[in-house]
Short mmCIF file of C-alpha atoms in Angstrom, two decimals:
data_model
loop_
_atom_site.label_atom_id
_atom_site.label_comp_id
_atom_site.label_asym_id
_atom_site.label_seq_id
_atom_site.Cartn_x
_atom_site.Cartn_y
_atom_site.Cartn_z
CA UNK A 248 -0.39 17.45 -4.16
CA UNK A 249 -1.91 14.04 -3.56
CA UNK A 250 -3.63 12.90 -0.10
CA UNK A 251 -3.79 9.40 1.36
CA UNK A 252 -5.36 8.85 4.80
CA UNK A 253 -4.27 6.06 6.90
CA UNK A 254 -6.55 3.69 8.98
CA UNK A 255 -3.79 2.90 11.76
CA UNK A 256 -2.33 6.61 13.54
CA UNK A 257 -5.56 7.87 11.96
CA UNK A 258 -4.34 10.50 9.94
CA UNK A 259 -4.30 12.66 6.73
CA UNK A 260 0.10 12.81 4.67
CA UNK A 261 0.04 15.50 1.39
CA UNK A 262 2.64 15.01 -0.46
CA UNK A 263 4.45 17.35 -3.19
CA UNK A 264 3.67 16.24 -6.83
CA UNK A 265 7.06 18.36 -7.80
CA UNK A 266 9.36 17.11 -5.50
CA UNK A 267 7.56 13.88 -3.88
CA UNK A 268 8.29 15.70 -0.06
CA UNK A 269 6.20 15.72 2.54
CA UNK A 270 4.96 18.71 3.33
CA UNK A 271 1.71 18.54 6.06
CA UNK A 272 0.37 15.62 8.12
CA UNK A 273 -3.37 16.41 9.28
CA UNK A 274 -4.87 15.13 12.15
CA UNK A 275 -7.79 15.40 13.80
CA UNK A 276 -10.18 11.96 13.32
CA UNK A 277 -10.86 9.96 16.02
CA UNK A 278 -11.42 6.21 13.84
CA UNK A 279 -9.35 5.07 10.24
CA UNK A 280 -9.53 6.98 7.13
CA UNK A 281 -11.71 5.58 4.90
CA UNK A 282 -11.94 7.84 2.39
CA UNK A 283 -10.58 11.34 0.48
CA UNK A 284 -11.95 13.98 -2.14
CA UNK A 285 -10.91 16.95 -3.25
CA UNK A 286 -13.17 20.02 -4.44
CA UNK A 287 -13.20 20.19 -8.40
CA UNK A 288 -12.52 24.28 -8.05
CA UNK A 289 -11.60 24.74 -4.45
CA UNK A 290 -8.81 23.49 -2.56
CA UNK A 291 -10.80 21.95 0.34
CA UNK A 292 -10.29 17.70 1.07
CA UNK A 293 -12.60 16.04 2.34
CA UNK A 294 -12.25 13.37 4.54
CA UNK A 295 -14.62 10.10 5.56
CA UNK A 296 -14.34 8.26 9.25
CA UNK A 297 -14.88 5.53 10.97
CA UNK A 298 -15.52 8.01 13.39
CA UNK A 299 -19.31 8.98 12.39
CA UNK A 300 -18.07 12.17 10.80
CA UNK A 301 -16.47 13.74 6.66
CA UNK A 302 -14.07 16.24 7.84
CA UNK A 303 -13.21 19.82 5.63
CA UNK A 304 -9.83 20.81 4.71
CA UNK A 305 -7.89 23.80 3.72
CA UNK A 306 -5.66 21.92 3.13
CA UNK A 307 -3.15 25.06 1.87
CA UNK A 308 -4.41 28.15 4.38
CA UNK A 309 -4.73 25.72 7.97
CA UNK A 310 -3.50 22.60 9.25
CA UNK A 311 -7.57 22.01 11.24
CA UNK A 312 -10.31 20.72 10.01
CA UNK A 313 -12.70 23.94 8.35
CA UNK A 314 -15.84 21.57 9.00
CA UNK A 315 -16.88 18.73 10.37
CA UNK A 316 -20.38 16.75 9.40
CA UNK A 317 -21.37 14.28 12.17
CA UNK A 318 -22.90 11.35 10.92
CA UNK A 319 -25.52 8.25 12.79
CA UNK A 320 -22.81 5.50 11.33
CA UNK A 321 -19.35 5.05 10.39
CA UNK A 322 -18.38 6.36 6.98
CA UNK A 323 -17.26 4.56 4.29
CA UNK A 324 -17.16 7.07 1.01
CA UNK A 325 -17.29 10.49 0.19
CA UNK A 326 -17.53 12.85 -3.14
CA UNK A 327 -17.84 15.97 -4.60
CA UNK A 328 -20.23 17.27 -6.86
CA UNK A 329 -18.75 18.90 -10.05
CA UNK A 330 -19.33 22.19 -9.42
CA UNK A 331 -18.10 21.75 -5.68
CA UNK A 332 -21.80 23.33 -3.91
CA UNK A 333 -22.88 19.98 -2.70
CA UNK A 334 -21.24 16.58 -1.31
CA UNK A 335 -22.40 13.20 -0.74
CA UNK A 336 -21.48 10.64 2.04
CA UNK A 337 -22.15 7.12 2.44
CA UNK A 338 -22.35 5.54 5.93
CA UNK A 339 -23.17 1.75 7.24
CA UNK A 340 -26.63 2.03 8.09
CA UNK A 341 -27.31 2.04 4.31
CA UNK A 342 -27.98 6.40 3.95
CA UNK A 343 -26.20 7.89 1.30
CA UNK A 344 -26.43 11.57 3.16
CA UNK A 345 -26.15 15.27 1.08
CA UNK A 346 -24.54 18.25 2.42
CA UNK A 347 -23.87 21.27 1.59
CA UNK A 348 -20.28 21.95 1.04
CA UNK A 349 -20.78 25.80 1.66
CA UNK A 350 -22.48 25.57 5.16
CA UNK A 351 -22.41 22.47 5.78
CA UNK A 352 -26.27 21.71 6.29
CA UNK A 353 -27.57 18.25 5.42
CA UNK A 354 -29.48 18.52 2.13
CA UNK A 355 -31.51 15.44 2.76
CA UNK A 356 -30.97 11.78 3.09
CA UNK A 357 -31.52 8.76 0.74
CA UNK A 358 -32.20 5.47 2.30
CA UNK A 359 -30.31 3.32 0.09
CA UNK A 360 -30.65 0.35 2.54
CA UNK A 361 -33.09 -2.04 0.76
CA UNK A 362 -31.64 -2.17 -2.54
CA UNK A 363 -27.65 -2.66 -1.40
CA UNK A 364 -28.86 -5.67 -0.31
CA UNK A 365 -27.71 -8.09 -2.63
CA UNK A 366 -27.71 -12.33 -3.10
CA UNK A 367 -27.78 -14.96 0.01
CA UNK A 368 -23.72 -16.04 0.80
CA UNK A 369 -23.24 -19.38 2.16
CA UNK A 370 -22.57 -18.91 4.77
CA UNK A 371 -25.28 -16.95 6.12
CA UNK A 372 -27.32 -17.95 8.92
CA UNK A 373 -30.23 -14.62 8.76
CA UNK A 374 -32.91 -13.92 6.38
CA UNK A 375 -32.33 -11.72 3.79
CA UNK A 376 -34.31 -8.66 5.00
CA UNK A 377 -32.23 -9.14 8.19
CA UNK A 378 -29.10 -8.35 5.83
CA UNK A 379 -30.33 -4.50 5.76
CA UNK A 380 -28.74 -3.56 8.39
CA UNK A 381 -25.22 -4.55 7.84
CA UNK A 382 -25.55 -3.39 4.29
CA UNK A 383 -24.14 -0.34 2.65
CA UNK A 384 -21.95 1.44 -0.34
CA UNK A 385 -18.98 1.63 -0.59
CA UNK A 386 -18.25 4.01 -3.76
CA UNK A 387 -20.06 6.75 -4.81
CA UNK A 388 -19.79 9.36 -7.60
CA UNK A 389 -22.06 12.36 -9.34
CA UNK A 390 -22.39 12.67 -12.67
CA UNK A 391 -20.76 15.66 -15.36
CA UNK A 392 -24.40 17.23 -14.64
CA UNK A 393 -24.55 16.60 -10.76
CA UNK A 394 -28.28 15.34 -11.18
CA UNK A 395 -27.35 11.79 -10.45
CA UNK A 396 -24.52 9.08 -8.07
CA UNK A 397 -23.51 6.25 -9.11
CA UNK A 398 -23.14 3.81 -5.68
CA UNK A 399 -21.98 0.38 -5.42
CA UNK A 400 -20.36 -1.84 -2.79
CA UNK A 401 -20.41 -5.11 -0.54
CA UNK A 402 -22.76 -6.14 -3.44
CA UNK A 403 -24.14 -7.59 -6.57
CA UNK A 404 -26.25 -4.24 -7.44
CA UNK A 405 -24.80 -0.65 -8.60
CA UNK A 406 -27.51 1.69 -7.67
CA UNK A 407 -27.96 5.27 -10.12
CA UNK A 408 -30.32 7.74 -7.90
CA UNK A 409 -31.61 11.15 -8.77
CA UNK A 410 -30.64 13.17 -6.11
CA UNK A 411 -32.71 15.98 -6.66
CA UNK A 412 -36.15 13.15 -6.04
CA UNK A 413 -33.60 10.84 -3.20
CA UNK A 414 -35.05 7.60 -5.82
CA UNK A 415 -33.42 4.85 -7.45
CA UNK A 416 -33.48 5.01 -10.51
CA UNK A 417 -31.42 2.14 -12.49
CA UNK A 418 -30.06 -1.10 -10.43
CA UNK A 419 -27.52 -3.18 -11.81
CA UNK A 420 -26.90 -6.72 -11.23
CA UNK A 421 -22.62 -6.55 -11.89
CA UNK A 422 -23.04 -10.63 -12.67
CA UNK A 423 -25.13 -13.25 -12.08
CA UNK A 424 -22.36 -16.30 -12.19
CA UNK A 425 -23.22 -18.36 -9.07
CA UNK A 426 -19.88 -19.28 -8.40
CA UNK A 427 -19.72 -16.30 -6.44
CA UNK A 428 -21.07 -15.31 -2.95
CA UNK A 429 -23.73 -13.48 -2.25
CA UNK A 430 -25.19 -13.75 -6.08
CA UNK A 431 -28.20 -16.24 -5.19
CA UNK A 432 -31.06 -15.28 -4.11
CA UNK A 433 -32.08 -17.94 -1.91
CA UNK A 434 -30.08 -20.65 -0.45
CA UNK A 435 -30.91 -24.26 -0.49
CA UNK A 436 -31.31 -24.66 3.67
CA UNK A 437 -30.81 -28.85 3.36
CA UNK A 438 -26.71 -28.02 2.66
CA UNK A 439 -26.95 -25.94 6.54
CA UNK A 440 -26.04 -27.26 8.90
CA UNK A 441 -25.51 -26.54 12.88
CA UNK A 442 -21.55 -26.81 12.44
CA UNK A 443 -22.33 -24.40 9.35
CA UNK A 444 -22.08 -25.51 5.50
CA UNK A 445 -22.56 -28.54 4.08
CA UNK A 446 -19.29 -27.19 1.51
CA UNK A 447 -16.96 -26.08 4.16
CA UNK A 448 -16.94 -28.49 6.60
CA UNK A 449 -13.91 -31.45 6.13
CA UNK A 450 -15.76 -35.29 6.77
CA UNK A 451 -13.39 -37.34 7.90
CA UNK A 452 -14.90 -40.97 6.84
CA UNK A 453 -12.93 -43.59 5.49
CA UNK A 454 -13.03 -43.11 1.49
CA UNK A 455 -12.42 -38.93 1.94
CA UNK A 456 -9.90 -38.55 4.67
CA UNK A 457 -6.55 -38.16 2.23
CA UNK A 458 -3.38 -36.84 3.14
CA UNK A 459 -3.64 -35.14 6.25
CA UNK A 460 -1.38 -32.25 4.96
CA UNK A 461 -4.47 -31.80 2.79
CA UNK A 462 -6.71 -31.42 5.28
CA UNK A 463 -4.02 -28.59 6.89
CA UNK A 464 -5.29 -25.95 8.23
CA UNK A 465 -3.01 -23.14 8.33
CA UNK A 466 -5.15 -20.09 8.37
CA UNK A 467 -5.19 -17.17 10.89
CA UNK A 468 -7.99 -15.16 12.69
CA UNK A 469 -8.52 -11.75 11.17
CA UNK A 470 -6.67 -12.23 8.31
CA UNK A 471 -8.36 -11.92 4.77
CA UNK A 472 -5.75 -12.15 2.06
CA UNK A 473 -2.32 -13.69 1.46
CA UNK A 474 -1.43 -17.57 2.12
CA UNK A 475 -2.80 -17.45 5.98
CA UNK A 476 -6.16 -16.19 4.43
CA UNK A 477 -9.46 -18.33 4.78
CA UNK A 478 -9.88 -20.04 1.53
CA UNK A 479 -13.31 -18.67 0.81
CA UNK A 480 -15.47 -18.44 -2.18
CA UNK A 481 -14.65 -14.69 -3.80
CA UNK A 482 -17.60 -12.67 -2.97
CA UNK A 483 -19.86 -10.75 -5.83
CA UNK A 484 -19.20 -7.30 -4.83
CA UNK A 485 -18.23 -3.61 -6.59
CA UNK A 486 -14.80 -1.91 -5.66
CA UNK A 487 -15.37 1.09 -7.50
CA UNK A 488 -17.59 3.06 -9.82
CA UNK A 489 -17.26 6.27 -11.32
CA UNK A 490 -19.30 7.86 -14.77
CA UNK A 491 -17.84 8.80 -17.82
CA UNK A 492 -17.36 12.32 -18.58
CA UNK A 493 -20.03 12.77 -21.21
CA UNK A 494 -22.34 11.03 -18.58
CA UNK A 495 -23.59 8.92 -21.56
CA UNK A 496 -21.67 6.02 -20.23
CA UNK A 497 -20.39 4.35 -16.64
CA UNK A 498 -17.49 2.02 -15.50
CA UNK A 499 -17.12 -0.30 -12.87
CA UNK A 500 -14.69 -2.37 -11.16
CA UNK A 501 -16.17 -5.64 -10.13
CA UNK A 502 -14.86 -8.81 -8.91
CA UNK A 503 -15.59 -10.37 -12.66
CA UNK A 504 -14.03 -7.43 -13.31
CA UNK A 505 -14.42 -4.09 -15.68
CA UNK A 506 -17.75 -3.86 -16.88
CA UNK A 507 -18.46 -0.14 -19.03
CA UNK A 508 -21.95 0.09 -18.84
CA UNK A 509 -23.28 2.40 -22.14
CA UNK A 510 -26.28 4.27 -23.66
CA UNK A 511 -23.68 4.59 -27.03
CA UNK A 512 -24.25 1.43 -29.42
CA UNK A 513 -20.05 1.88 -30.17
CA UNK A 514 -17.51 2.47 -27.18
CA UNK A 515 -14.20 3.47 -28.78
CA UNK A 516 -12.50 1.61 -25.67
CA UNK A 517 -10.05 -0.47 -26.27
CA UNK A 518 -7.43 -1.57 -23.56
CA UNK A 519 -4.46 -3.31 -26.12
CA UNK A 520 -4.10 0.69 -28.08
CA UNK A 521 -2.41 0.75 -24.01
CA UNK A 522 1.76 0.95 -25.72
CA UNK A 523 2.87 2.07 -22.24
CA UNK A 524 3.91 -1.42 -20.20
CA UNK A 525 3.05 -1.29 -16.48
CA UNK A 526 5.57 -3.12 -14.30
CA UNK A 527 7.31 -2.82 -11.14
CA UNK A 528 10.79 -1.46 -13.50
CA UNK A 529 9.31 1.07 -14.51
CA UNK A 530 7.75 1.93 -12.10
CA UNK A 531 11.37 1.69 -10.03
CA UNK A 532 12.26 3.32 -13.45
CA UNK A 533 10.44 6.24 -13.27
CA UNK A 534 11.38 7.00 -9.57
CA UNK A 535 14.89 7.25 -10.55
CA UNK A 536 14.22 9.61 -12.82
CA UNK A 537 12.24 11.64 -10.17
CA UNK A 538 9.09 10.65 -12.81
CA UNK A 539 6.93 10.16 -9.29
CA UNK A 540 3.29 11.82 -10.77
CA UNK A 541 3.72 8.50 -13.84
CA UNK A 542 5.36 6.51 -11.13
CA UNK A 543 1.94 6.85 -9.17
CA UNK A 544 -0.21 6.01 -11.78
CA UNK A 545 1.42 2.99 -13.32
CA UNK A 546 1.30 1.94 -9.61
#
């Protein structure tokens, strides 16, 4: 089966991978569903939501949630330990809460608020210490032995934690490119004015006026992508971070691209060896031939 959470109706849709048909719709969350994770050994689905909860579902036996894990803040990401007995959830307040997936008891909390704080952005008006209250991780993954957790999010840092000791073992910077927002540790206060950063102000002098159409602002409030989004510098962040099954390497999808870190000197990853072209035309061809799994993977 395949599951997907929604941010408008707060529901979870369950599809069959063999037939491509919708099997069930799970309802119970009171906010947008932010993340989903299957138990590796059982038919249990964990869902995190902005309603400050993580729910465990038995997708084959019942339509109702079998367990609800309450948090103090909105939950952004959830991940199971490989043996399925432990669950980690990252919340908006910068904490990573460890849960016992069997009885639903909290096993501990990792204080990650200070570790997740990244560099300064051009639009920041508060100090870097005040930014810690608004920092959090949005992607989690256990190592193969379950002893470590890798975490990343809207920051230039990717952190590896020891689960037993609740400590940060190592921090990696995904970028040192100062053309990205959120990389520099200190800002030049001379470039900050009452109207905002000096680089984002439209000057209207005779030398810099130019054509009116070049200075026309077509951005819409609340739009972050597309032609009507306000043009800003891309920020250094990590969309997804995963450990390798061997536990000797990990990968992160970042603003700078796909980063691979390994303890071994030689890496066998070579994207040029891919023999199948992933194009929209091939995806539609797989749908026409009822190869729904191949189409989903390529999409």
